[in-house]
Amino acid sequence: CEYDGTHFYYASGNQGLCRVKPGEAVEVLAKGFRNPNGLGLARDGTVTTTVQEGDWTPASMIAQIRKGGFYGAGGPKPGQAVLPPLCYLPRGLDNSCGGQCFTETTKWGPLGGQLIHFSPGAANHFLILRQTIGDVTQGAAVWLPGDFLSGAQQGRINASDGQLYVSGMYGWGCYGRDDGCFQRVRYTGGAAHFPVAFEAHENGVLIKFSDALGSAASDVQQHFAQCWNYHYSAAYGSPEYSLSHPDVEGHDVLTITSAHRLDEGKSLFLEMPLLTPCNQVHLHISTLEGRYQDLFITAQKLAPAFTDFPSYKPAPKQYIIVQQPSVQHKAKPNPWATGSRGRSINIAAALGLKFAQNELHAKAGERLSLTFSNPDVLPHNWALISPGKLNAIGDATNKLIADPSALARHYVPESSDVLAYTDMVNPGNTFTIHLDAPKAPGRYPYLCTFPGHWLVMNGVMVVE
């Protein structure tokens, strides 16, 4: 519940987002929220709340309230359009949403005046950047460093010191370790290198930062972009669907044709001619040498083409969407999922499109039982390939994005240079395979074969 000095605000799954002046009738501002769990209130009257993934809610999301709006929970209503959210939150990013806080303070450094979202499930908090185009306001979610001891339910700026205070408790799906928490997040000074604004344009995305970027940001090979949609239906949540093959689960890689540091290095424009409105655009971008930042953008609408960068050339807009018939492809059993066990070996994905282990060791011909675990926010797999074939296999995985059968093949190219692989593993899951290490000693690359991931998500097995 929030109070603006005149009205109390609260969110209810049955009633909707409501406000009431003491002694007067309740006013319903908007409806259609599945299990709302907290809200945010700004001084200018802007109100936000969250919706939990479930039936008629394809993914957890944050809604910025439009008076009289309907946000989809419970199914379509005759004559009433379903309003899109401010932003969707992928399942691996936030599994249980809390409230929000508008950081209306001058003492919280570069993140003062921003919107912060809290996750009781992930025990974390996120920066939510906003862009307004006409009557549409859309957002980008950015993970903020620092884990809370328990589920982060709600936070507020303390008027005395201008810092953020967060409280919460252990609940459904919580990754925290304690029963509850009350913690402070303060600005200690210095460069933060956080994104502070974004603009989705017809030809790419402009991101503004709190501090100057490193030279690596100008290297187009240091960035990665992909996109996907959700299906609004009575099913519990929605898989992530390709735009180019709307009935097929998967992502579409967005080609980044150029990268430009602007505004004395504090802005980055990524030129993407195929960018189109969609439920989610994931950007994995380099900010400093060896440091990366992920943004998850809900791109409901695109601003006109951005032209203020060197070498700009207007080009006809090409959209990625190609309608395809509904196709179901049955996954083939993994040939390494069964068999005799060997020496146990573990490898895991890590946040930021990489493996937690860059190198594995095995004896020539040794029997191995390899378990791949995926705590990241995106699906990944592990594949072992022949020496010297990383670029060739990587290029082949990129081409699979347009193949409707690729998901059933776990995005693994059909090549004799692929020596073993796990299935594609969703966030929070594991997969074990049993294999013989190569008989010839050498350095055997391994990679994630999801299109585009291999550029940064690779390592090597040293066979001795």
CSV table of C-alpha atoms in Angstrom, one decimal:
chain,number,residue,atom,x,y,z
A,1,CYS,CA,0.0,0.0,0.0
A,2,GLU,CA,1.2,3.5,-0.9
A,3,TYR,CA,0.1,7.0,0.3
A,4,ASP,CA,0.6,10.2,-1.7
A,5,GLY,CA,-0.7,12.5,1.0
A,6,THR,CA,-4.3,12.3,-0.2
A,7,HIS,CA,-5.0,8.8,-1.4
A,8,PHE,CA,-4.0,5.3,-0.5
A,9,TYR,CA,-3.0,3.0,-3.4
A,10,TYR,CA,-3.1,-0.8,-3.4
A,11,ALA,CA,-3.1,-3.7,-5.9
A,12,SER,CA,-5.5,-6.6,-5.9
A,13,GLY,CA,-6.0,-9.6,-8.2
A,14,ASN,CA,-9.7,-9.3,-7.8
A,15,GLN,CA,-10.3,-5.6,-7.8
A,16,GLY,CA,-7.3,-4.3,-9.8
A,17,LEU,CA,-5.1,-1.3,-9.1
A,18,CYS,CA,-7.1,0.9,-6.7
A,19,ARG,CA,-6.9,4.2,-4.9
A,20,VAL,CA,-9.0,5.4,-2.1
A,21,LYS,CA,-9.3,8.7,-0.2
A,22,PRO,CA,-10.1,8.1,3.5
A,23,GLY,CA,-13.8,8.2,4.0
A,24,GLU,CA,-14.7,7.9,0.3
A,25,ALA,CA,-15.4,5.1,-2.2
A,26,VAL,CA,-12.7,3.0,-3.8
A,27,GLU,CA,-11.6,4.0,-7.3
A,28,VAL,CA,-10.4,1.3,-9.6
A,29,LEU,CA,-7.7,2.7,-11.9
A,30,ALA,CA,-6.9,-0.5,-13.9
A,31,LYS,CA,-7.7,-4.2,-14.0
A,32,GLY,CA,-6.2,-7.5,-15.3
A,33,PHE,CA,-3.3,-8.2,-12.9
A,34,ARG,CA,-2.5,-11.8,-12.0
A,35,ASN,CA,-1.3,-11.9,-8.3
A,36,PRO,CA,0.1,-8.4,-8.1
A,37,ASN,CA,2.7,-8.3,-5.3
A,38,GLY,CA,3.7,-4.7,-4.6
A,39,LEU,CA,3.6,-1.4,-6.5
A,40,GLY,CA,5.5,1.9,-7.0
A,41,LEU,CA,4.3,5.5,-6.8
A,42,ALA,CA,6.1,8.5,-8.1
A,43,ARG,CA,5.6,12.2,-7.1
A,44,ASP,CA,4.1,13.0,-10.5
A,45,GLY,CA,1.4,10.3,-9.9
A,46,THR,CA,2.9,7.6,-12.0
A,47,VAL,CA,1.9,4.2,-10.6
A,48,THR,CA,3.4,0.8,-11.4
A,49,THR,CA,2.6,-2.8,-10.3
A,50,THR,CA,3.7,-6.3,-11.2
A,51,VAL,CA,2.0,-9.3,-12.6
A,52,GLN,CA,3.1,-12.9,-12.0
A,53,GLU,CA,3.6,-15.4,-14.8
A,54,GLY,CA,0.6,-17.8,-15.2
A,55,ASP,CA,-2.6,-18.3,-17.1
A,56,TRP,CA,-3.2,-15.4,-19.5
A,57,THR,CA,0.1,-13.9,-18.4
A,58,PRO,CA,2.9,-15.2,-20.7
A,59,ALA,CA,5.7,-13.9,-18.5
A,60,SER,CA,6.2,-11.9,-15.3
A,61,MET,CA,5.9,-8.2,-16.1
A,62,ILE,CA,5.8,-4.7,-14.8
A,63,ALA,CA,2.9,-2.5,-15.7
A,64,GLN,CA,2.8,1.3,-15.8
A,65,ILE,CA,-0.8,2.1,-15.1
A,66,ARG,CA,-3.0,3.7,-17.7
A,67,LYS,CA,-6.3,4.7,-16.2
A,68,GLY,CA,-9.1,2.4,-17.3
A,69,GLY,CA,-6.6,0.0,-18.8
A,70,PHE,CA,-6.9,-3.8,-18.9
A,71,TYR,CA,-3.7,-5.8,-18.6
A,72,GLY,CA,-4.8,-9.3,-19.7
A,73,ALA,CA,-5.2,-11.5,-16.6
A,74,GLY,CA,-8.3,-13.7,-16.8
A,75,GLY,CA,-8.4,-13.7,-20.6
A,76,PRO,CA,-9.7,-11.4,-23.3
A,77,LYS,CA,-12.8,-9.2,-22.5
A,78,PRO,CA,-15.3,-8.2,-25.3
A,79,GLY,CA,-14.6,-4.8,-26.6
A,80,GLN,CA,-11.6,-4.2,-24.3
A,81,ALA,CA,-8.0,-4.3,-25.6
A,82,VAL,CA,-5.2,-5.9,-23.6
A,83,LEU,CA,-2.6,-3.2,-22.9
A,84,PRO,CA,1.1,-4.3,-23.1
A,85,PRO,CA,3.3,-4.0,-20.0
A,86,LEU,CA,6.0,-1.5,-19.4
A,87,CYS,CA,8.3,-4.5,-19.7
A,88,TYR,CA,8.4,-8.3,-19.6
A,89,LEU,CA,10.8,-10.1,-17.3
A,90,PRO,CA,12.2,-13.4,-18.7
A,91,ARG,CA,11.7,-16.4,-16.4
A,92,GLY,CA,15.3,-16.8,-15.6
A,93,LEU,CA,15.7,-13.1,-14.7
A,94,ASP,CA,12.8,-12.8,-12.2
A,95,ASN,CA,10.7,-15.7,-11.1
A,96,SER,CA,8.6,-13.8,-8.5
A,97,CYS,CA,8.0,-10.1,-8.8
A,98,GLY,CA,7.7,-7.6,-5.9
A,99,GLY,CA,7.2,-3.9,-5.8
A,100,GLN,CA,9.1,-0.9,-7.3
A,101,CYS,CA,10.7,2.3,-6.1
A,102,PHE,CA,11.2,5.6,-7.8
A,103,THR,CA,14.6,6.9,-6.6
A,104,GLU,CA,13.6,10.5,-6.4
A,105,THR,CA,16.8,11.7,-4.7
A,106,THR,CA,20.0,13.5,-5.6
A,107,LYS,CA,22.1,11.4,-3.2
A,108,TRP,CA,21.9,8.0,-5.0
A,109,GLY,CA,24.5,8.9,-7.6
A,110,PRO,CA,23.8,8.1,-11.3
A,111,LEU,CA,20.8,6.1,-10.5
A,112,GLY,CA,18.9,8.9,-8.8
A,113,GLY,CA,15.6,9.6,-10.5
A,114,GLN,CA,15.3,6.0,-11.8
A,115,LEU,CA,12.8,3.2,-11.4
A,116,ILE,CA,14.0,0.2,-9.3
A,117,HIS,CA,12.2,-3.2,-9.4
A,118,PHE,CA,12.5,-5.8,-6.6
A,119,SER,CA,12.4,-9.6,-6.8
A,120,PRO,CA,11.3,-11.7,-3.8
A,121,GLY,CA,12.2,-14.8,-5.8
A,122,ALA,CA,15.6,-13.9,-7.2
A,123,ALA,CA,16.5,-11.9,-4.0
A,124,ASN,CA,17.7,-9.2,-6.3
A,125,HIS,CA,16.8,-5.8,-7.7
A,126,PHE,CA,16.7,-4.4,-11.2
A,127,LEU,CA,17.1,-1.0,-12.8
A,128,ILE,CA,14.1,-0.3,-15.1
A,129,LEU,CA,14.8,2.3,-17.8
A,130,ARG,CA,11.9,3.8,-19.6
A,131,GLN,CA,11.3,5.2,-23.1
A,132,THR,CA,8.1,7.1,-24.2
A,133,ILE,CA,7.1,7.1,-27.9
A,134,GLY,CA,3.7,8.8,-28.4
A,135,ASP,CA,1.2,7.1,-26.0
A,136,VAL,CA,3.5,4.1,-25.4
A,137,THR,CA,5.9,3.8,-22.6
A,138,GLN,CA,8.3,0.8,-22.7
A,139,GLY,CA,11.1,-0.4,-20.5
A,140,ALA,CA,14.4,-2.2,-20.3
A,141,ALA,CA,15.4,-4.3,-17.3
A,142,VAL,CA,19.0,-4.2,-16.1
A,143,TRP,CA,20.3,-6.5,-13.4
A,144,LEU,CA,21.9,-4.6,-10.5
A,145,PRO,CA,24.8,-6.2,-8.7
A,146,GLY,CA,24.4,-7.3,-5.1
A,147,ASP,CA,22.3,-10.1,-3.7
A,148,PHE,CA,20.0,-9.7,-0.7
A,149,LEU,CA,19.9,-12.1,2.2
A,150,SER,CA,16.3,-12.9,1.5
A,151,GLY,CA,13.6,-12.1,-1.0
A,152,ALA,CA,13.6,-8.4,-1.9
A,153,GLN,CA,10.0,-7.4,-1.6
A,154,GLN,CA,9.9,-3.6,-1.4
A,155,GLY,CA,12.3,-0.7,-1.1
A,156,ARG,CA,12.1,3.0,-0.4
A,157,ILE,CA,14.4,6.0,-0.4
A,158,ASN,CA,15.1,7.3,3.1
A,159,ALA,CA,14.5,11.1,3.2
A,160,SER,CA,17.2,11.5,5.9
A,161,ASP,CA,20.2,10.1,4.0
A,162,GLY,CA,18.8,9.7,0.4
A,163,GLN,CA,19.8,6.0,0.2
A,164,LEU,CA,17.7,3.0,-0.6
A,165,TYR,CA,16.4,0.7,2.1
A,166,VAL,CA,15.0,-2.8,1.1
A,167,SER,CA,13.0,-5.2,3.1
A,168,GLY,CA,11.7,-8.7,2.3
A,169,MET,CA,11.2,-12.3,3.4
A,170,TYR,CA,11.7,-15.8,2.3
A,171,GLY,CA,8.7,-17.0,0.2
A,172,TRP,CA,7.6,-18.8,-2.9
A,173,GLY,CA,10.6,-19.8,-5.1
A,174,CYS,CA,13.0,-17.6,-3.2
A,175,TYR,CA,16.8,-18.0,-3.8
A,176,GLY,CA,17.6,-16.1,-0.6
A,177,ARG,CA,19.2,-17.9,2.4
A,178,ASP,CA,17.5,-16.1,5.4
A,179,ASP,CA,14.0,-15.8,6.6
A,180,GLY,CA,13.9,-12.1,6.1
A,181,CYS,CA,16.1,-9.0,5.5
A,182,PHE,CA,16.3,-5.3,6.0
A,183,GLN,CA,19.2,-3.9,4.1
A,184,ARG,CA,20.6,-0.6,2.8
A,185,VAL,CA,21.9,0.0,-0.8
A,186,ARG,CA,24.0,3.2,-0.8
A,187,TYR,CA,26.0,5.1,-3.4
A,188,THR,CA,29.7,5.2,-2.4
A,189,GLY,CA,30.9,7.5,-5.1
A,190,GLY,CA,33.1,6.8,-8.2
A,191,ALA,CA,32.3,5.6,-11.7
A,192,ALA,CA,29.4,3.1,-12.0
A,193,HIS,CA,29.2,2.5,-15.8
A,194,PHE,CA,25.5,1.8,-15.5
A,195,PRO,CA,23.1,2.4,-18.4
A,196,VAL,CA,20.8,5.3,-17.5
A,197,ALA,CA,18.6,5.7,-20.6
A,198,PHE,CA,17.8,3.8,-23.8
A,199,GLU,CA,16.0,4.5,-27.1
A,200,ALA,CA,14.7,1.8,-29.4
A,201,HIS,CA,14.9,3.1,-33.0
A,202,GLU,CA,13.9,1.6,-36.3
A,203,ASN,CA,17.6,1.0,-37.1
A,204,GLY,CA,19.0,0.1,-33.7
A,205,VAL,CA,19.2,0.9,-30.0
A,206,LEU,CA,20.8,3.9,-28.4
A,207,ILE,CA,22.0,3.4,-24.8
A,208,LYS,CA,23.2,6.2,-22.5
A,209,PHE,CA,25.6,5.5,-19.7
A,210,SER,CA,26.6,7.1,-16.4
A,211,ASP,CA,30.3,7.1,-17.4
A,212,ALA,CA,32.4,6.9,-20.5
A,213,LEU,CA,32.7,3.5,-22.1
A,214,GLY,CA,35.9,1.7,-23.0
A,215,SER,CA,37.3,1.3,-26.5
A,216,ALA,CA,35.9,-2.3,-26.7
A,217,ALA,CA,32.4,-0.8,-27.0
A,218,SER,CA,33.3,0.4,-30.6
A,219,ASP,CA,34.0,-3.2,-31.6
A,220,VAL,CA,30.9,-4.7,-33.1
A,221,GLN,CA,32.2,-8.2,-32.3
A,222,GLN,CA,32.0,-7.5,-28.6
A,223,HIS,CA,28.2,-7.2,-28.7
A,224,PHE,CA,25.3,-9.7,-29.2
A,225,ALA,CA,21.6,-9.2,-29.7
A,226,GLN,CA,18.6,-11.5,-30.0
A,227,CYS,CA,14.9,-11.2,-29.8
A,228,TRP,CA,11.7,-13.3,-29.1
A,229,ASN,CA,8.0,-13.1,-28.5
A,230,TYR,CA,5.5,-14.6,-26.1
A,231,HIS,CA,2.1,-16.1,-26.8
A,232,TYR,CA,-0.9,-14.7,-24.8
A,233,SER,CA,-3.1,-17.7,-24.0
A,234,ALA,CA,-4.8,-19.7,-21.2
A,235,ALA,CA,-1.6,-21.8,-20.8
A,236,TYR,CA,0.5,-21.3,-17.7
A,237,GLY,CA,3.1,-18.8,-19.0
A,238,SER,CA,4.5,-19.0,-22.5
A,239,PRO,CA,7.7,-20.4,-24.1
A,240,GLU,CA,9.9,-17.9,-25.9
A,241,TYR,CA,9.0,-18.0,-29.6
A,242,SER,CA,10.9,-17.1,-32.7
A,243,LEU,CA,9.7,-14.0,-34.7
A,244,SER,CA,10.7,-15.5,-38.0
A,245,HIS,CA,8.9,-18.8,-37.2
A,246,PRO,CA,6.1,-17.7,-34.8
A,247,ASP,CA,5.0,-21.3,-33.9
A,248,VAL,CA,8.5,-22.5,-33.1
A,249,GLU,CA,10.2,-22.0,-29.7
A,250,GLY,CA,13.5,-20.1,-30.0
A,251,HIS,CA,15.2,-16.8,-30.5
A,252,ASP,CA,16.2,-14.8,-33.5
A,253,VAL,CA,19.7,-13.4,-33.6
A,254,LEU,CA,19.7,-9.7,-34.6
A,255,THR,CA,22.8,-8.7,-36.7
A,256,ILE,CA,24.6,-5.7,-35.3
A,257,THR,CA,26.1,-4.0,-38.3
A,258,SER,CA,28.0,-1.2,-36.5
A,259,ALA,CA,28.7,0.1,-33.0
A,260,HIS,CA,29.4,3.8,-32.2
A,261,ARG,CA,30.5,5.5,-29.1
A,262,LEU,CA,28.9,9.0,-28.9
A,263,ASP,CA,28.6,11.9,-26.5
A,264,GLU,CA,32.2,11.8,-25.4
A,265,GLY,CA,32.0,8.1,-25.0
A,266,LYS,CA,28.9,8.1,-22.7
A,267,SER,CA,26.5,6.8,-25.3
A,268,LEU,CA,26.5,3.7,-27.5
A,269,PHE,CA,24.4,3.2,-30.6
A,270,LEU,CA,24.1,-0.3,-31.9
A,271,GLU,CA,22.9,-0.3,-35.5
A,272,MET,CA,20.5,-3.2,-36.2
A,273,PRO,CA,18.6,-2.9,-39.5
A,274,LEU,CA,16.4,-5.9,-38.7
A,275,LEU,CA,15.2,-4.6,-35.3
A,276,THR,CA,11.4,-4.9,-35.2
A,277,PRO,CA,8.8,-4.4,-32.4
A,278,CYS,CA,8.7,-7.5,-30.2
A,279,ASN,CA,8.2,-8.7,-26.7
A,280,GLN,CA,11.9,-9.0,-25.8
A,281,VAL,CA,15.2,-7.8,-27.2
A,282,HIS,CA,18.2,-9.1,-25.3
A,283,LEU,CA,21.4,-7.1,-25.6
A,284,HIS,CA,24.7,-8.4,-24.3
A,285,ILE,CA,27.1,-5.4,-24.7
A,286,SER,CA,30.7,-4.6,-23.8
A,287,THR,CA,31.1,-1.5,-21.6
A,288,LEU,CA,34.8,-1.9,-20.6
A,289,GLU,CA,37.5,-4.3,-21.5
A,290,GLY,CA,36.3,-7.7,-20.0
A,291,ARG,CA,33.1,-6.2,-18.6
A,292,TYR,CA,29.7,-6.7,-20.1
A,293,GLN,CA,26.1,-5.5,-19.4
A,294,ASP,CA,22.8,-7.2,-20.3
A,295,LEU,CA,19.6,-5.3,-21.1
A,296,PHE,CA,16.2,-6.9,-21.7
A,297,ILE,CA,14.1,-4.5,-23.7
A,298,THR,CA,10.4,-4.7,-24.3
A,299,ALA,CA,10.2,-3.0,-27.7
A,300,GLN,CA,6.5,-2.3,-28.3
A,301,LYS,CA,7.2,0.6,-30.6
A,302,LEU,CA,10.2,2.0,-32.4
A,303,ALA,CA,11.2,5.6,-32.8
A,304,PRO,CA,12.3,7.0,-36.2
A,305,ALA,CA,15.7,6.0,-37.4
A,306,PHE,CA,18.6,7.4,-35.4
A,307,THR,CA,20.9,9.3,-37.8
A,308,ASP,CA,23.4,11.1,-35.6
A,309,PHE,CA,26.4,8.8,-36.1
A,310,PRO,CA,29.2,8.6,-38.7
A,311,SER,CA,28.5,6.6,-41.9
A,312,TYR,CA,24.7,6.7,-41.5
A,313,LYS,CA,22.9,5.7,-44.6
A,314,PRO,CA,19.2,5.4,-45.0
A,315,ALA,CA,18.0,1.9,-45.9
A,316,PRO,CA,14.6,0.4,-46.6
A,317,LYS,CA,13.2,-1.2,-43.5
A,318,GLN,CA,13.3,-4.9,-43.6
A,319,TYR,CA,11.3,-6.9,-41.0
A,320,ILE,CA,12.4,-10.2,-39.6
A,321,ILE,CA,8.9,-11.6,-39.4
A,322,VAL,CA,8.1,-14.3,-42.0
A,323,GLN,CA,4.9,-16.2,-41.4
A,324,GLN,CA,5.4,-20.0,-41.5
A,325,PRO,CA,2.9,-22.8,-41.1
A,326,SER,CA,2.6,-24.4,-37.7
A,327,VAL,CA,5.3,-27.1,-37.5
A,328,GLN,CA,6.0,-29.6,-34.7
A,329,HIS,CA,9.5,-31.2,-34.7
A,330,LYS,CA,10.1,-34.1,-32.3
A,331,ALA,CA,13.4,-34.0,-30.5
A,332,LYS,CA,15.7,-36.9,-31.1
A,333,PRO,CA,17.0,-38.7,-28.0
A,334,ASN,CA,20.5,-37.6,-27.0
A,335,PRO,CA,22.9,-40.4,-27.9
A,336,TRP,CA,25.1,-39.6,-24.8
A,337,ALA,CA,22.3,-39.5,-22.3
A,338,THR,CA,22.6,-43.2,-21.4
A,339,GLY,CA,25.5,-45.6,-21.0
A,340,SER,CA,28.1,-46.6,-18.4
A,341,ARG,CA,29.2,-44.0,-16.0
A,342,GLY,CA,32.8,-42.6,-15.9
A,343,ARG,CA,34.6,-40.0,-13.8
A,344,SER,CA,32.3,-37.3,-12.8
A,345,ILE,CA,33.0,-33.9,-14.2
A,346,ASN,CA,31.0,-30.7,-13.8
A,347,ILE,CA,30.7,-27.6,-15.8
A,348,ALA,CA,28.3,-24.7,-15.4
A,349,ALA,CA,27.1,-21.6,-17.3
A,350,ALA,CA,27.8,-18.3,-15.7
A,351,LEU,CA,26.0,-14.9,-16.0
A,352,GLY,CA,27.1,-13.0,-19.0
A,353,LEU,CA,27.1,-15.6,-21.8
A,354,LYS,CA,30.1,-17.6,-20.6
A,355,PHE,CA,31.1,-20.9,-18.9
A,356,ALA,CA,32.2,-20.8,-15.3
A,357,GLN,CA,35.1,-23.1,-16.3
A,358,ASN,CA,37.2,-22.0,-19.2
A,359,GLU,CA,39.2,-25.2,-19.2
A,360,LEU,CA,38.6,-28.9,-18.5
A,361,HIS,CA,41.1,-31.7,-18.3
A,362,ALA,CA,40.9,-35.4,-19.2
A,363,LYS,CA,43.1,-38.3,-20.1
A,364,ALA,CA,43.0,-39.7,-23.6
A,365,GLY,CA,40.2,-42.2,-24.0
A,366,GLU,CA,39.0,-41.7,-20.4
A,367,ARG,CA,35.3,-42.4,-19.6
A,368,LEU,CA,33.6,-39.3,-18.4
A,369,SER,CA,30.1,-38.4,-17.0
A,370,LEU,CA,29.7,-34.7,-17.6
A,371,THR,CA,27.0,-32.7,-15.9
A,372,PHE,CA,26.2,-29.3,-17.3
A,373,SER,CA,24.2,-27.0,-15.0
A,374,ASN,CA,22.6,-23.7,-16.1
A,375,PRO,CA,22.0,-21.0,-13.5
A,376,ASP,CA,21.9,-18.3,-16.1
A,377,VAL,CA,18.8,-16.5,-17.4
A,378,LEU,CA,19.0,-18.0,-20.9
A,379,PRO,CA,19.0,-21.5,-22.3
A,380,HIS,CA,22.5,-23.0,-23.0
A,381,ASN,CA,24.1,-26.3,-23.9
A,382,TRP,CA,27.6,-27.8,-24.0
A,383,ALA,CA,29.2,-29.3,-27.1
A,384,LEU,CA,32.7,-30.7,-27.6
A,385,ILE,CA,34.2,-30.3,-31.1
A,386,SER,CA,37.3,-31.2,-33.0
A,387,PRO,CA,40.5,-29.0,-32.6
A,388,GLY,CA,40.6,-26.0,-34.9
A,389,LYS,CA,36.9,-26.1,-35.7
A,390,LEU,CA,35.5,-23.5,-33.3
A,391,ASN,CA,34.8,-20.8,-36.0
A,392,ALA,CA,33.4,-23.3,-38.5
A,393,ILE,CA,31.0,-24.9,-36.0
A,394,GLY,CA,30.1,-21.5,-34.6
A,395,ASP,CA,29.2,-20.1,-38.0
A,396,ALA,CA,27.1,-23.2,-38.6
A,397,THR,CA,25.2,-22.6,-35.3
A,398,ASN,CA,24.4,-19.0,-36.4
A,399,LYS,CA,22.7,-20.3,-39.6
A,400,LEU,CA,20.4,-22.6,-37.5
A,401,ILE,CA,18.4,-19.6,-36.3
A,402,ALA,CA,16.3,-19.8,-39.5
A,403,ASP,CA,15.8,-23.5,-39.3
A,404,PRO,CA,12.4,-24.5,-37.8
A,405,SER,CA,13.8,-27.9,-36.8
A,406,ALA,CA,16.9,-26.5,-35.0
A,407,LEU,CA,15.2,-26.5,-31.6
A,408,ALA,CA,14.5,-30.2,-31.8
A,409,ARG,CA,18.2,-30.7,-32.6
A,410,HIS,CA,19.2,-28.4,-29.7
A,411,TYR,CA,20.8,-26.0,-32.2
A,412,VAL,CA,23.6,-28.6,-32.8
A,413,PRO,CA,24.9,-28.6,-36.4
A,414,GLU,CA,25.0,-31.9,-38.2
A,415,SER,CA,28.8,-32.3,-38.5
A,416,SER,CA,31.3,-35.0,-37.8
A,417,ASP,CA,33.3,-32.4,-35.9
A,418,VAL,CA,30.7,-32.4,-33.2
A,419,LEU,CA,32.0,-35.1,-30.8
A,420,ALA,CA,29.4,-34.9,-28.0
A,421,TYR,CA,26.8,-32.5,-26.7
A,422,THR,CA,24.2,-32.0,-24.0
A,423,ASP,CA,20.6,-31.1,-24.7
A,424,MET,CA,19.7,-27.4,-24.6
A,425,VAL,CA,19.3,-26.8,-20.8
A,426,ASN,CA,16.7,-24.2,-19.6
A,427,PRO,CA,17.5,-21.9,-16.7
A,428,GLY,CA,17.8,-23.7,-13.4
A,429,ASN,CA,18.2,-27.2,-14.9
A,430,THR,CA,21.0,-29.7,-15.5
A,431,PHE,CA,21.8,-32.4,-18.1
A,432,THR,CA,24.3,-35.3,-17.8
A,433,ILE,CA,26.0,-37.1,-20.6
A,434,HIS,CA,28.4,-40.1,-20.7
A,435,LEU,CA,31.2,-40.0,-23.2
A,436,ASP,CA,34.8,-41.2,-23.9
A,437,ALA,CA,37.4,-38.4,-24.1
A,438,PRO,CA,39.1,-38.3,-27.5
A,439,LYS,CA,41.9,-40.8,-27.9
A,440,ALA,CA,44.3,-38.3,-29.5
A,441,PRO,CA,45.8,-35.8,-27.0
A,442,GLY,CA,45.2,-32.2,-27.9
A,443,ARG,CA,43.1,-29.1,-27.1
A,444,TYR,CA,39.4,-29.7,-28.0
A,445,PRO,CA,37.2,-26.6,-28.0
A,446,TYR,CA,33.7,-26.7,-26.4
A,447,LEU,CA,31.0,-24.1,-26.8
A,448,CYS,CA,27.3,-23.3,-26.4
A,449,THR,CA,25.7,-23.9,-29.8
A,450,PHE,CA,22.7,-21.6,-29.3
A,451,PRO,CA,23.1,-19.2,-32.2
A,452,GLY,CA,25.3,-16.3,-31.4
A,453,HIS,CA,26.4,-17.5,-28.0
A,454,TRP,CA,29.6,-19.3,-29.1
A,455,LEU,CA,31.5,-16.0,-29.8
A,456,VAL,CA,32.0,-15.5,-26.1
A,457,MET,CA,30.7,-18.8,-24.5
A,458,ASN,CA,33.5,-21.2,-25.3
A,459,GLY,CA,36.4,-23.0,-23.6
A,460,VAL,CA,38.7,-25.9,-24.2
A,461,MET,CA,39.1,-29.5,-23.0
A,462,VAL,CA,42.8,-30.4,-22.6
A,463,VAL,CA,43.2,-34.1,-23.4
A,464,GLU,CA,46.5,-35.6,-22.2
